[in-house]
mmCIF file of C-alpha atoms in Angstrom:
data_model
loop_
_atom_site.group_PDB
_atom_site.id
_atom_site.type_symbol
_atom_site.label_atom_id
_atom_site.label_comp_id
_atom_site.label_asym_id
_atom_site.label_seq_id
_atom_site.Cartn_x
_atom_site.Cartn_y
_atom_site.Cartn_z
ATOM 1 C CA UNK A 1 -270.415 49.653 -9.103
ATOM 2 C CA UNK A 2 -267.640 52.102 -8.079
ATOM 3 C CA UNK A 3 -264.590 49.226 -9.467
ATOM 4 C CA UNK A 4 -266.644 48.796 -12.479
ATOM 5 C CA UNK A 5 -266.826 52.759 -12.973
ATOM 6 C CA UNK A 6 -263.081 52.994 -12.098
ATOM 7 C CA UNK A 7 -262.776 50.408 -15.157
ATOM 8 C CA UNK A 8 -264.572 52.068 -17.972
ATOM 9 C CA UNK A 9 -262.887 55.470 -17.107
ATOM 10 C CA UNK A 10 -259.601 54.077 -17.154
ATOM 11 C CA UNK A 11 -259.987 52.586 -20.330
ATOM 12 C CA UNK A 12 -261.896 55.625 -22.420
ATOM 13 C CA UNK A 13 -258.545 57.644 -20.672
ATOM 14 C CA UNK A 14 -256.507 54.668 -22.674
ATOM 15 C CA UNK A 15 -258.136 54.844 -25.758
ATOM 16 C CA UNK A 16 -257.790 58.725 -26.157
ATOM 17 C CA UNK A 17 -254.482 58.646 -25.213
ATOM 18 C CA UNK A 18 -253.897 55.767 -27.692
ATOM 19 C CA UNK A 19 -255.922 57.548 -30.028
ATOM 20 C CA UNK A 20 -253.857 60.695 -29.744
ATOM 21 C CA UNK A 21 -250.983 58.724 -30.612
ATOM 22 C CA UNK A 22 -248.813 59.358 -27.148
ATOM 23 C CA UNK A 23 -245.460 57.613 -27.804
ATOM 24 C CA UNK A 24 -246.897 55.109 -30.550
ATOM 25 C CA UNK A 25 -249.175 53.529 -27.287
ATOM 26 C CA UNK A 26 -251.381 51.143 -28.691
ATOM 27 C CA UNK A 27 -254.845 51.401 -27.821
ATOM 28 C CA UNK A 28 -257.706 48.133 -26.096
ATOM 29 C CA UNK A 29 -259.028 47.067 -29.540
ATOM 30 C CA UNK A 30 -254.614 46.509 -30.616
ATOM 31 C CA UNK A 31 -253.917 44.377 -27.520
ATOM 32 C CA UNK A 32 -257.123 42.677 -27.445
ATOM 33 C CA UNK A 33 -256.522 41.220 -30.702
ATOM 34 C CA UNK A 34 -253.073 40.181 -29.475
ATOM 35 C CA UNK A 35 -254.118 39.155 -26.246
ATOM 36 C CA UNK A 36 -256.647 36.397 -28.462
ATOM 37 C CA UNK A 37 -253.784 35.705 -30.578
ATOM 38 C CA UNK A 38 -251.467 34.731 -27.560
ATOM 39 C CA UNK A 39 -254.668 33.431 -26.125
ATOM 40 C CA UNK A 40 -255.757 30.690 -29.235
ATOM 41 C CA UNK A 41 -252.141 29.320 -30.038
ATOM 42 C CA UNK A 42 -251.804 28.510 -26.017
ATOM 43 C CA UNK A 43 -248.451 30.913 -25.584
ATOM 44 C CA UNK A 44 -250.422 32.858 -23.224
ATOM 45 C CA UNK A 45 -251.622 30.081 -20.874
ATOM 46 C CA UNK A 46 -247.796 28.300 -21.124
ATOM 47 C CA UNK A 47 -246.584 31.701 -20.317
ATOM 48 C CA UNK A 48 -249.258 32.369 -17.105
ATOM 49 C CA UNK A 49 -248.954 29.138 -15.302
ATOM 50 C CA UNK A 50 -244.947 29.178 -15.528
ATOM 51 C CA UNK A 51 -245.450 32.916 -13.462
ATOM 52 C CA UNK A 52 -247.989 31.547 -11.450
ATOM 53 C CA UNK A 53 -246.353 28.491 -10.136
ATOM 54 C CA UNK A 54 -242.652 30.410 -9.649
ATOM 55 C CA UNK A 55 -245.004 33.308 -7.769
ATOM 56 C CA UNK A 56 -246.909 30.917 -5.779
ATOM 57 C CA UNK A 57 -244.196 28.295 -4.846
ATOM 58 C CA UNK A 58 -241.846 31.796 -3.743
ATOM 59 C CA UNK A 59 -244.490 33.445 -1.541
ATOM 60 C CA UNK A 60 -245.841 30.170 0.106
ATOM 61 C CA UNK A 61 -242.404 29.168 1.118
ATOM 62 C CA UNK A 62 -241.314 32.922 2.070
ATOM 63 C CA UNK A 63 -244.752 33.191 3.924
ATOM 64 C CA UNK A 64 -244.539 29.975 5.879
ATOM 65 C CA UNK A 65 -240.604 30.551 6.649
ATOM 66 C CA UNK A 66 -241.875 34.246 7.960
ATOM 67 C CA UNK A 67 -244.711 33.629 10.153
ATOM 68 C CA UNK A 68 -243.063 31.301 12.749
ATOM 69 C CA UNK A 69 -239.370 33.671 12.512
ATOM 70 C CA UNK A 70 -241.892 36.632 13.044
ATOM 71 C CA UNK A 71 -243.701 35.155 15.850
ATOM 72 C CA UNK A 72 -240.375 33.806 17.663
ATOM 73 C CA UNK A 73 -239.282 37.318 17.092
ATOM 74 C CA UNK A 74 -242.296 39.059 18.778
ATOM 75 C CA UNK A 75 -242.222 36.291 21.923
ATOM 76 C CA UNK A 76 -238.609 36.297 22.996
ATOM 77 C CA UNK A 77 -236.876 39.090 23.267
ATOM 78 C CA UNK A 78 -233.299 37.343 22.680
ATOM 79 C CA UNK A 79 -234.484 36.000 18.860
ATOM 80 C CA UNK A 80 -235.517 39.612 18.564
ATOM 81 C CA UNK A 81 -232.433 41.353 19.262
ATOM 82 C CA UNK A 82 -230.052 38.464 17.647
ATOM 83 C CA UNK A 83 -232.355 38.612 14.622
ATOM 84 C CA UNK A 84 -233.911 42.137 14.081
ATOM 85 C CA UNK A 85 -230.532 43.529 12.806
ATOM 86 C CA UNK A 86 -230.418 40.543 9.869
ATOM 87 C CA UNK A 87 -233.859 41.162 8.970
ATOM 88 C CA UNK A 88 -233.691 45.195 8.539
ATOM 89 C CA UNK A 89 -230.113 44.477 6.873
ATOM 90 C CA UNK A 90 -231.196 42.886 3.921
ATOM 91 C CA UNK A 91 -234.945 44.898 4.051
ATOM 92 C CA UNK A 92 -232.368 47.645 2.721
ATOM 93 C CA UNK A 93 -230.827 45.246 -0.249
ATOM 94 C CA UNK A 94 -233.519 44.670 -2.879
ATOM 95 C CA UNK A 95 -234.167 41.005 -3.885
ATOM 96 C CA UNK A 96 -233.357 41.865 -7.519
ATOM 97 C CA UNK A 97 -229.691 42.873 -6.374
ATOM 98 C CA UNK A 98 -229.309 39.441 -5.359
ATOM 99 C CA UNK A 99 -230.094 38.008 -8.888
ATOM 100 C CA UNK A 100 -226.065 37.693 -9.339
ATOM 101 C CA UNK A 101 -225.151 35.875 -6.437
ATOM 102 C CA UNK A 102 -228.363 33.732 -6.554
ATOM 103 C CA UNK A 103 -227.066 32.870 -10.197
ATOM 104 C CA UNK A 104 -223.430 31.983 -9.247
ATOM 105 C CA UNK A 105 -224.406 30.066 -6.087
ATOM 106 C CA UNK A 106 -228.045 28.314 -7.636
ATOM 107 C CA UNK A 107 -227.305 27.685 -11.089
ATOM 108 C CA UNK A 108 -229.699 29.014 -13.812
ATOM 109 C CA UNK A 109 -232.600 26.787 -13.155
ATOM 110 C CA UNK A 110 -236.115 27.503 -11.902
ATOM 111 C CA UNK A 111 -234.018 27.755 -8.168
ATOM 112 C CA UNK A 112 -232.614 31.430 -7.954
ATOM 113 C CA UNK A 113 -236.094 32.602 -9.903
ATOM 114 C CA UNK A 114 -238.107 31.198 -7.396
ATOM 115 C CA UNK A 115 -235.422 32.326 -4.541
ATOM 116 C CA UNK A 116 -235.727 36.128 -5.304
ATOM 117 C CA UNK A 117 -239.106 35.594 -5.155
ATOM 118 C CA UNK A 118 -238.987 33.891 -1.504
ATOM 119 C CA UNK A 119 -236.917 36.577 0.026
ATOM 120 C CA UNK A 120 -239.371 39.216 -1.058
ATOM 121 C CA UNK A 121 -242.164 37.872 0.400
ATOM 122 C CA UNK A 122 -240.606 36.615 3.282
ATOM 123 C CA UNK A 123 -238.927 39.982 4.239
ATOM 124 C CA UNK A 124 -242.730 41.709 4.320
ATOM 125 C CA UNK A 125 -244.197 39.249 5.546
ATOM 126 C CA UNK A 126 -241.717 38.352 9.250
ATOM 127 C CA UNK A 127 -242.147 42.126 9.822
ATOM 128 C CA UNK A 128 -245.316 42.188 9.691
ATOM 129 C CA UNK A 129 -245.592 39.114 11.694
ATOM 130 C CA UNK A 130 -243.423 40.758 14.492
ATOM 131 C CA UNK A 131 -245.402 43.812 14.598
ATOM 132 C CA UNK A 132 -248.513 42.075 15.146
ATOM 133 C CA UNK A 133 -246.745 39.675 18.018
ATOM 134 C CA UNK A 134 -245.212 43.061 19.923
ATOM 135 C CA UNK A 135 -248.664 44.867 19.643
ATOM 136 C CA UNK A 136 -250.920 42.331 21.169
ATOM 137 C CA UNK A 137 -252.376 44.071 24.354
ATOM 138 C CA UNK A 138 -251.025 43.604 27.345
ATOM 139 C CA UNK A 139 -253.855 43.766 29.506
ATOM 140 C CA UNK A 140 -255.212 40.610 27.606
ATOM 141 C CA UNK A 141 -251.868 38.365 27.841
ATOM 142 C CA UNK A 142 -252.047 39.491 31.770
ATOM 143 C CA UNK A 143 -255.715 38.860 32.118
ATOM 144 C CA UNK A 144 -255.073 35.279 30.364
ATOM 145 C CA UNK A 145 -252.010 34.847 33.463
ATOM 146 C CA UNK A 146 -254.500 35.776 36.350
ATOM 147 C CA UNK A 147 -256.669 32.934 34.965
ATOM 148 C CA UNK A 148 -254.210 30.544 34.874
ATOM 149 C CA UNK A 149 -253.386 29.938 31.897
ATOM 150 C CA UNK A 150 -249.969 28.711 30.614
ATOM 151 C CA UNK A 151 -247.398 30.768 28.146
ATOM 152 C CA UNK A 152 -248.205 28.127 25.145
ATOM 153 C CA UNK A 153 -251.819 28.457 26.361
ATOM 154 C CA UNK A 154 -251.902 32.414 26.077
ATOM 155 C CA UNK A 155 -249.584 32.377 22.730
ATOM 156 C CA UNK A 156 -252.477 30.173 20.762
ATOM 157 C CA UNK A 157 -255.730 31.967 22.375
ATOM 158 C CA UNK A 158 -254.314 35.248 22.802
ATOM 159 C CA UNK A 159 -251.194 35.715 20.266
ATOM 160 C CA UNK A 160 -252.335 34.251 17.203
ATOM 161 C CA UNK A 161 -255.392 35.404 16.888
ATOM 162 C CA UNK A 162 -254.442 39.275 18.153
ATOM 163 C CA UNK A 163 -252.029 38.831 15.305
ATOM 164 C CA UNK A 164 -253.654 37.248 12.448
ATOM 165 C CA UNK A 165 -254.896 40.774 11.270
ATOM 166 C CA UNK A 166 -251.275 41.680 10.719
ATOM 167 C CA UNK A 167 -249.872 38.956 9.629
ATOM 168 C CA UNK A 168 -252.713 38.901 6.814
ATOM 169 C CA UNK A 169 -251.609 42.310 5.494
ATOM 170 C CA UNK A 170 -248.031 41.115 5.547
ATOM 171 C CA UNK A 171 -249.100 38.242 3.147
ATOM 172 C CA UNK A 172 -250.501 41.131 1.429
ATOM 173 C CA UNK A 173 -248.064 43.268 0.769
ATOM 174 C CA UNK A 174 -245.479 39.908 0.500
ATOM 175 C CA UNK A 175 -247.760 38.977 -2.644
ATOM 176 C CA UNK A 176 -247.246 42.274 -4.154
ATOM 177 C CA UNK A 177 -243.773 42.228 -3.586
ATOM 178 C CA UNK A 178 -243.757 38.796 -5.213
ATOM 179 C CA UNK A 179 -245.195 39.830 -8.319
ATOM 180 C CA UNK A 180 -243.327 43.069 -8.636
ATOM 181 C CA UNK A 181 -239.924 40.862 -8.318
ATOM 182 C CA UNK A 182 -241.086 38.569 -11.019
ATOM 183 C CA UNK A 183 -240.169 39.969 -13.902
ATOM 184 C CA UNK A 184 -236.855 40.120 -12.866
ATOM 185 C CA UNK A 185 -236.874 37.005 -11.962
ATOM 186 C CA UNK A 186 -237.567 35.688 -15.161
ATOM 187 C CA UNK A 187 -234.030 37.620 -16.452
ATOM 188 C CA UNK A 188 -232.385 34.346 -15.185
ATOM 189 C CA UNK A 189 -232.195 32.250 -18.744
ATOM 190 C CA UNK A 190 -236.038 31.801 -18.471
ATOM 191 C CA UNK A 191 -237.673 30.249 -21.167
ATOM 192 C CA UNK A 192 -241.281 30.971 -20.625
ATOM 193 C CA UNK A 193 -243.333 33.252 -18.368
ATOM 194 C CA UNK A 194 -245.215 36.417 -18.194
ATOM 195 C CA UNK A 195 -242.356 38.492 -17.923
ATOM 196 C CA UNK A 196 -239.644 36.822 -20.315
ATOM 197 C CA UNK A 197 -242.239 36.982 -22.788
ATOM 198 C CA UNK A 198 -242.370 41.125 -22.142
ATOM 199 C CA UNK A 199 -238.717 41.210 -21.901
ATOM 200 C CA UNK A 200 -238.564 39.324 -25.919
ATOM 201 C CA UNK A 201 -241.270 41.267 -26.990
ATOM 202 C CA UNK A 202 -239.492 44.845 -25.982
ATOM 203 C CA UNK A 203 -236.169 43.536 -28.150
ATOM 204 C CA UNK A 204 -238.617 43.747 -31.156
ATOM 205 C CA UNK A 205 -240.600 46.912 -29.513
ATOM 206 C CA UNK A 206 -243.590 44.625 -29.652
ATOM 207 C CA UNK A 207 -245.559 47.083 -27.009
ATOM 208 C CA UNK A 208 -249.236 44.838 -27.917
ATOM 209 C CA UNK A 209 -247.507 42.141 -26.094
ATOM 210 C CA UNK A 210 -245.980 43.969 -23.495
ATOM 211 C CA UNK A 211 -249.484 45.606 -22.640
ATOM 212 C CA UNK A 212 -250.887 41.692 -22.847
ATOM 213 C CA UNK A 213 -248.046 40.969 -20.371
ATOM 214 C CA UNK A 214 -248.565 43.832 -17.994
ATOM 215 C CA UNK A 215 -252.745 43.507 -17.419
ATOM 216 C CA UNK A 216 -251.965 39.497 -16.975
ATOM 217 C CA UNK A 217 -249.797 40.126 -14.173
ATOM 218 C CA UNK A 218 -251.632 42.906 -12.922
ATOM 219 C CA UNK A 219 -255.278 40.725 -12.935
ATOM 220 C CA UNK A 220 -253.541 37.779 -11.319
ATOM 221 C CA UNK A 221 -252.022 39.665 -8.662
ATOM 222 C CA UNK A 222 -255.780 40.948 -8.178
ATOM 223 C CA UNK A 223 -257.160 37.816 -8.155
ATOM 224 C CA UNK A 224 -254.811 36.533 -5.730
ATOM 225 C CA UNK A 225 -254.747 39.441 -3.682
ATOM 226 C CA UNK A 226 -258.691 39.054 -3.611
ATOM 227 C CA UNK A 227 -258.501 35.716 -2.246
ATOM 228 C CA UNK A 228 -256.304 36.703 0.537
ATOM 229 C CA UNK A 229 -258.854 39.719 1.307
ATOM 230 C CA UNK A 230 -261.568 36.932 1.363
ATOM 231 C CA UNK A 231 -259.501 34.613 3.674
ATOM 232 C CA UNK A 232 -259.034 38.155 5.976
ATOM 233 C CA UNK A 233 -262.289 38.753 6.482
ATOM 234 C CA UNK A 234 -263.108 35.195 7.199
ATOM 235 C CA UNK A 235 -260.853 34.835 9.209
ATOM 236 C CA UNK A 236 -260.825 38.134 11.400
ATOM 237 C CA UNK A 237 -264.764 38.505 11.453
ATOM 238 C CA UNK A 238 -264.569 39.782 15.318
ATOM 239 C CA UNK A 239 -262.760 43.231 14.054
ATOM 240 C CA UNK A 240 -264.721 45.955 13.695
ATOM 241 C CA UNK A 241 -263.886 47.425 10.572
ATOM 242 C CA UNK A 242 -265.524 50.863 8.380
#
């Protein structure tokens, strides 16, 4: 009731500031006729599938590279120290910086898009992974040791699941980061997707379509980020949460 709430309010705020003509903003009924028009001649669709699969293809592959770095991070203490400095190095360079060398080395295919893309989600994601590795209590790994049990024993009862909480809210945060980098992304001689289509429609100051772009990308990253919430609760059930 409270998200549905939050929903009307924001858009009665968007409509009187549309309606008060703030910087020519164009108000739910003007994008909702453009969304249907993008919507009925299949632009739209085209457009949301080509983000989709260059979002989803990046964060899988950044997620799945992240998770076992993160965890050989948090277990030995060598991979941490030879690797740590690498990972907080390019933490500090933002993926979209690396749109130039991705596009000399890569070509101008669907490769450095999707690579940007990969990096951001995999830099969010192996930190997150290594915090949840370093936190696990200690008492439990020792307790797991008095009873015998092995190191590759105690690192998939013990590690993993002590973990998964983080690593779930790395994926989180990864996904974000993917869509955020997308746009950008799509600078590289793209010739469909959510955010070349905003980037064509500002050279004609076509804001309608921008706005259409903006609330796809921002209701797909929900979506998605909803699933993962799902998948967290599933698959954490034994945390006590508020």
């Amino acid at each position: 009731m409270l998200n549905l709430v939050a929903l009307v309010l924001g858009l009665a705020l968007w409509a009187a500031l549309a309606a008060a003509n703030v910087e020519s903003l164009p108000g739910p009924a003007e994008v909702g006729r453009r969304f249907g028009e993008l919507a009925s001649d299949g632009t739209l669709a085209e457009d949301a599938l080509a983000s989709l699969r260059r979002v989803f293809v990046g964060f899988a592959l950044g997620t799945l590279a992240a998770i076992p770095v993160g965890f050989l991070m948090g277990w030995y203490a060598v991979a941490r120290g030879l690797l740590e400095p690498w990972v907080q190095f390019f933490r500090t360079i933002p993926p979209l910086a690396l749109i130039p060398l991705a596009v000399v080395l890569m070509g101008i295919d669907e490769t450095p898009k999707i690579f940007v893309i990969f990096l951001a989600a995999f830099l969010s994601s192996v930190v997150a992974t290594l915090q949840g590795v370093v936190d696990v209590d200690r008492t439990l790994i020792n307790a797991a040791r008095v009873l015998g049990a092995r190191d590759h024993t105690i690192f998939l009862r013990v590690v993993i699941p002590a973990s998964t909480p983080f690593i779930l809210v790395g994926m989180r945060i990864g996904l974000g980061s993917a869509w955020a980098t997308l746009v950008a992304a799509e600078l590289i001689a793209a010739q469909e997707g959510l955010g070349f289509r905003m980037q064509q429609a500002q050279l004609y100051y076509d804001l309608p379509t921008i706005f259409v772009g903006l609330i796809s990308i921002g209701v797909l990253g929900l979506l998605m980020d909803r699933l993962l919430l799902f998948a967290e609760r599933r698959l954490t059930g034994w945390q006590e949460r508020r």
